[in-house]
């Protein structure tokens, strides 16, 4: 439990699990994030330590509760879609543009040059665009903006900085601003 939705938490868990060779899955649910993992006890201890120590900048972990799983197996570690149940999780506030996004906005060779609504999983709007939980794009005011192929690719790639960045947009597919 804590602030773990919309802050790059699932790809963070995915990355650590892959590095440690664990199998299982991670999803968002009404309580925060639900992780199912199969592996030996000491590797799982390391996995949980790393979830805390290497967490993404906007994530806040309040508690991690562990329960033994009934006989289950997984052939790989995967990120699954959200489970809708009783909502008790917290949501991140809007965050100022991160240094990496800022560099992209001012880089003439970047796709985000000079797009004012550039954001990623480490920055951008959260609370101000949410209509309901779980925090998925179709539950935000971004639901009406269909991702262009380039943004869709970033959004779908677990190790991309914009993986499941719900407000992600570019000058092709996102909101426009006029002066
Ligand atoms: Zn950013
Ligand atoms: Zn786009």
CSV table of C-alpha atoms and ligand atoms in Angstrom, one decimal:
chain,number,residue,atom,x,y,z
A,1,UNK,CA,0.0,0.0,0.0
A,2,UNK,CA,1.1,3.6,-0.6
A,3,UNK,CA,1.5,5.6,-3.7
A,4,UNK,CA,2.3,3.0,-6.3
A,5,UNK,CA,-0.1,3.6,-9.2
A,6,UNK,CA,0.9,5.9,-12.1
A,7,UNK,CA,4.5,6.3,-10.8
A,8,UNK,CA,6.2,3.5,-12.8
A,9,UNK,CA,5.9,1.0,-9.9
A,10,UNK,CA,4.9,-2.0,-12.0
A,11,UNK,CA,7.8,-1.7,-14.5
A,12,UNK,CA,10.1,-1.2,-11.5
A,13,UNK,CA,8.9,-4.5,-10.0
A,14,UNK,CA,9.1,-6.2,-13.4
A,15,UNK,CA,12.7,-5.1,-13.9
A,16,UNK,CA,13.8,-6.4,-10.5
A,17,UNK,CA,12.0,-9.7,-10.9
A,18,UNK,CA,13.6,-10.2,-14.4
A,19,UNK,CA,17.0,-9.3,-13.0
A,20,UNK,CA,16.6,-11.9,-10.2
A,21,UNK,CA,15.1,-14.5,-12.5
A,22,UNK,CA,11.8,-14.7,-10.6
A,23,UNK,CA,8.6,-15.7,-12.2
A,24,UNK,CA,5.1,-14.3,-11.5
A,25,UNK,CA,3.1,-11.2,-12.1
A,26,UNK,CA,2.3,-7.7,-10.9
A,27,UNK,CA,-0.9,-5.8,-11.2
A,28,UNK,CA,-2.6,-2.7,-9.8
A,29,UNK,CA,-5.6,-3.2,-7.5
A,30,UNK,CA,-7.7,-1.1,-5.3
A,31,UNK,CA,-5.3,-1.5,-2.4
A,32,UNK,CA,-2.1,-0.5,-4.4
A,33,UNK,CA,-0.2,-3.2,-6.2
A,34,UNK,CA,-0.5,-7.0,-6.1
A,35,UNK,CA,2.6,-9.0,-6.8
A,36,UNK,CA,2.6,-12.8,-7.2
A,37,UNK,CA,6.1,-14.3,-7.3
A,38,UNK,CA,7.6,-17.8,-7.4
A,39,UNK,CA,11.2,-18.4,-6.3
A,40,UNK,CA,13.3,-19.4,-3.3
A,41,UNK,CA,12.9,-17.5,-0.1
A,42,UNK,CA,16.2,-15.7,-0.1
A,43,UNK,CA,15.8,-14.4,-3.6
A,44,UNK,CA,12.3,-13.2,-2.7
A,45,UNK,CA,13.8,-11.4,0.3
A,46,UNK,CA,16.3,-9.6,-2.0
A,47,UNK,CA,13.4,-8.8,-4.4
A,48,UNK,CA,11.5,-7.1,-1.6
A,49,UNK,CA,14.5,-5.2,-0.4
A,50,UNK,CA,15.1,-3.9,-3.9
A,51,UNK,CA,11.5,-2.9,-4.3
A,52,UNK,CA,12.1,-0.6,-1.4
A,53,UNK,CA,15.6,0.6,-2.0
A,54,UNK,CA,15.4,1.3,-5.7
A,55,UNK,CA,11.8,2.6,-5.9
A,56,UNK,CA,10.9,5.2,-8.6
A,57,UNK,CA,11.1,8.9,-7.6
A,58,UNK,CA,7.3,9.4,-7.1
A,59,UNK,CA,6.5,6.1,-5.4
A,60,UNK,CA,5.8,5.9,-1.7
A,61,UNK,CA,5.5,2.5,-0.1
A,62,UNK,CA,3.6,2.3,3.2
A,63,UNK,CA,3.5,-1.4,3.7
A,64,UNK,CA,4.3,-4.7,1.9
A,65,UNK,CA,2.2,-7.6,3.2
A,66,UNK,CA,3.4,-11.1,2.4
A,67,UNK,CA,1.2,-14.2,2.1
A,68,UNK,CA,2.1,-17.8,0.9
A,69,UNK,CA,0.5,-18.5,-2.4
A,70,UNK,CA,-1.5,-21.7,-3.1
A,71,UNK,CA,0.2,-24.0,-5.6
A,72,UNK,CA,0.8,-21.7,-8.6
A,73,UNK,CA,3.3,-21.5,-11.3
A,74,UNK,CA,4.3,-19.0,-14.0
A,75,UNK,CA,6.5,-19.4,-17.0
A,76,UNK,CA,7.8,-15.8,-16.9
A,77,UNK,CA,7.3,-12.5,-15.0
A,78,UNK,CA,4.6,-10.4,-16.6
A,79,UNK,CA,2.7,-7.1,-16.0
A,80,UNK,CA,-1.0,-7.7,-16.0
A,81,UNK,CA,-3.9,-5.2,-16.2
A,82,UNK,CA,-5.6,-3.7,-13.2
A,83,UNK,CA,-8.0,-5.5,-11.0
A,84,UNK,CA,-11.0,-3.4,-10.0
A,85,UNK,CA,-12.1,-4.0,-6.4
A,86,UNK,CA,-12.6,-1.9,-3.2
A,87,UNK,CA,-10.5,1.3,-3.6
A,88,UNK,CA,-8.2,2.1,-0.7
A,89,UNK,CA,-5.0,3.1,-2.5
A,90,UNK,CA,-3.6,6.7,-2.7
A,91,UNK,CA,-2.9,8.6,-5.8
A,92,UNK,CA,0.2,10.7,-6.5
A,93,UNK,CA,-0.2,14.5,-6.8
A,94,UNK,CA,0.7,16.2,-10.1
A,95,UNK,CA,4.5,16.5,-10.4
A,96,UNK,CA,6.7,19.1,-12.1
A,97,UNK,CA,8.4,18.2,-15.4
A,98,UNK,CA,11.4,16.0,-14.6
A,99,UNK,CA,14.9,16.9,-15.9
A,100,UNK,CA,14.9,14.2,-18.6
A,101,UNK,CA,11.5,15.5,-20.0
A,102,UNK,CA,12.8,19.0,-19.8
A,103,UNK,CA,15.8,18.1,-21.9
A,104,UNK,CA,13.6,16.5,-24.5
A,105,UNK,CA,11.4,19.7,-24.7
A,106,UNK,CA,14.4,21.8,-25.4
A,107,UNK,CA,16.2,19.3,-27.8
A,108,UNK,CA,15.4,20.2,-31.4
A,109,UNK,CA,16.0,16.6,-32.4
A,110,UNK,CA,13.5,15.2,-29.9
A,111,UNK,CA,9.9,14.1,-30.8
A,112,UNK,CA,8.8,16.3,-27.8
A,113,UNK,CA,10.5,19.5,-29.0
A,114,UNK,CA,8.9,21.9,-28.0
A,115,UNK,CA,5.7,20.1,-26.8
A,116,UNK,CA,4.4,21.8,-23.6
A,117,UNK,CA,2.5,18.7,-22.2
A,118,UNK,CA,5.6,16.3,-22.3
A,119,UNK,CA,5.6,14.0,-19.3
A,120,UNK,CA,6.7,10.4,-18.3
A,121,UNK,CA,6.2,8.0,-15.4
A,122,UNK,CA,8.4,10.2,-13.2
A,123,UNK,CA,6.5,13.5,-13.8
A,124,UNK,CA,3.4,15.1,-15.1
A,125,UNK,CA,-0.3,15.3,-14.1
A,126,UNK,CA,-1.9,12.6,-11.9
A,127,UNK,CA,-4.6,13.7,-9.4
A,128,UNK,CA,-5.9,16.5,-11.7
A,129,UNK,CA,-6.7,14.1,-14.6
A,130,UNK,CA,-8.2,11.1,-12.6
A,131,UNK,CA,-11.9,10.4,-12.8
A,132,UNK,CA,-11.8,7.1,-10.9
A,133,UNK,CA,-9.4,4.4,-9.8
A,134,UNK,CA,-7.7,2.2,-10.7
A,135,UNK,CA,-5.4,4.8,-12.4
A,136,UNK,CA,-5.5,3.6,-16.0
A,137,UNK,CA,-5.7,5.8,-19.1
A,138,UNK,CA,-9.4,5.1,-19.8
A,139,UNK,CA,-10.2,6.4,-16.3
A,140,UNK,CA,-8.5,9.8,-16.9
A,141,UNK,CA,-9.3,12.8,-19.0
A,142,UNK,CA,-6.7,11.4,-21.5
A,143,UNK,CA,-9.2,8.7,-22.5
A,144,UNK,CA,-10.3,10.7,-25.6
A,145,UNK,CA,-6.8,11.1,-26.9
A,146,UNK,CA,-5.7,8.0,-28.9
A,147,UNK,CA,-2.0,7.4,-28.8
A,148,UNK,CA,-0.1,7.7,-32.1
A,149,UNK,CA,2.0,4.7,-33.1
A,150,UNK,CA,5.3,6.1,-31.6
A,151,UNK,CA,3.6,7.0,-28.2
A,152,UNK,CA,1.8,3.6,-28.2
A,153,UNK,CA,5.2,1.9,-28.6
A,154,UNK,CA,6.7,3.8,-25.7
A,155,UNK,CA,3.6,3.1,-23.6
A,156,UNK,CA,3.7,-0.6,-24.3
A,157,UNK,CA,7.4,-1.3,-23.7
A,158,UNK,CA,8.0,-2.2,-20.0
A,159,UNK,CA,11.5,-0.8,-19.8
A,160,UNK,CA,10.6,2.5,-21.5
A,161,UNK,CA,10.3,5.6,-19.3
A,162,UNK,CA,6.8,6.1,-20.6
A,163,UNK,CA,5.6,2.6,-20.0
A,164,UNK,CA,2.0,3.0,-18.9
A,165,UNK,CA,2.5,6.8,-18.3
A,166,UNK,CA,-1.2,7.5,-18.5
A,167,UNK,CA,-1.0,11.2,-19.6
A,168,UNK,CA,1.7,10.6,-22.2
A,169,UNK,CA,1.1,12.5,-25.4
A,170,UNK,CA,3.0,14.3,-28.1
A,171,UNK,CA,2.3,17.0,-30.7
A,172,UNK,CA,0.8,14.4,-33.0
A,173,UNK,CA,-1.6,12.7,-30.7
A,174,UNK,CA,-2.0,14.9,-27.6
A,175,UNK,CA,-3.6,18.1,-26.4
A,176,UNK,CA,-2.8,21.3,-28.4
A,177,UNK,CA,-2.1,24.8,-27.0
A,178,UNK,CA,-2.4,28.1,-28.8
A,179,UNK,CA,-1.1,31.6,-27.9
B,1,LIG,ZN1,9.4,13.2,-17.0
B,2,LIG,ZN1,2.0,10.7,-29.8
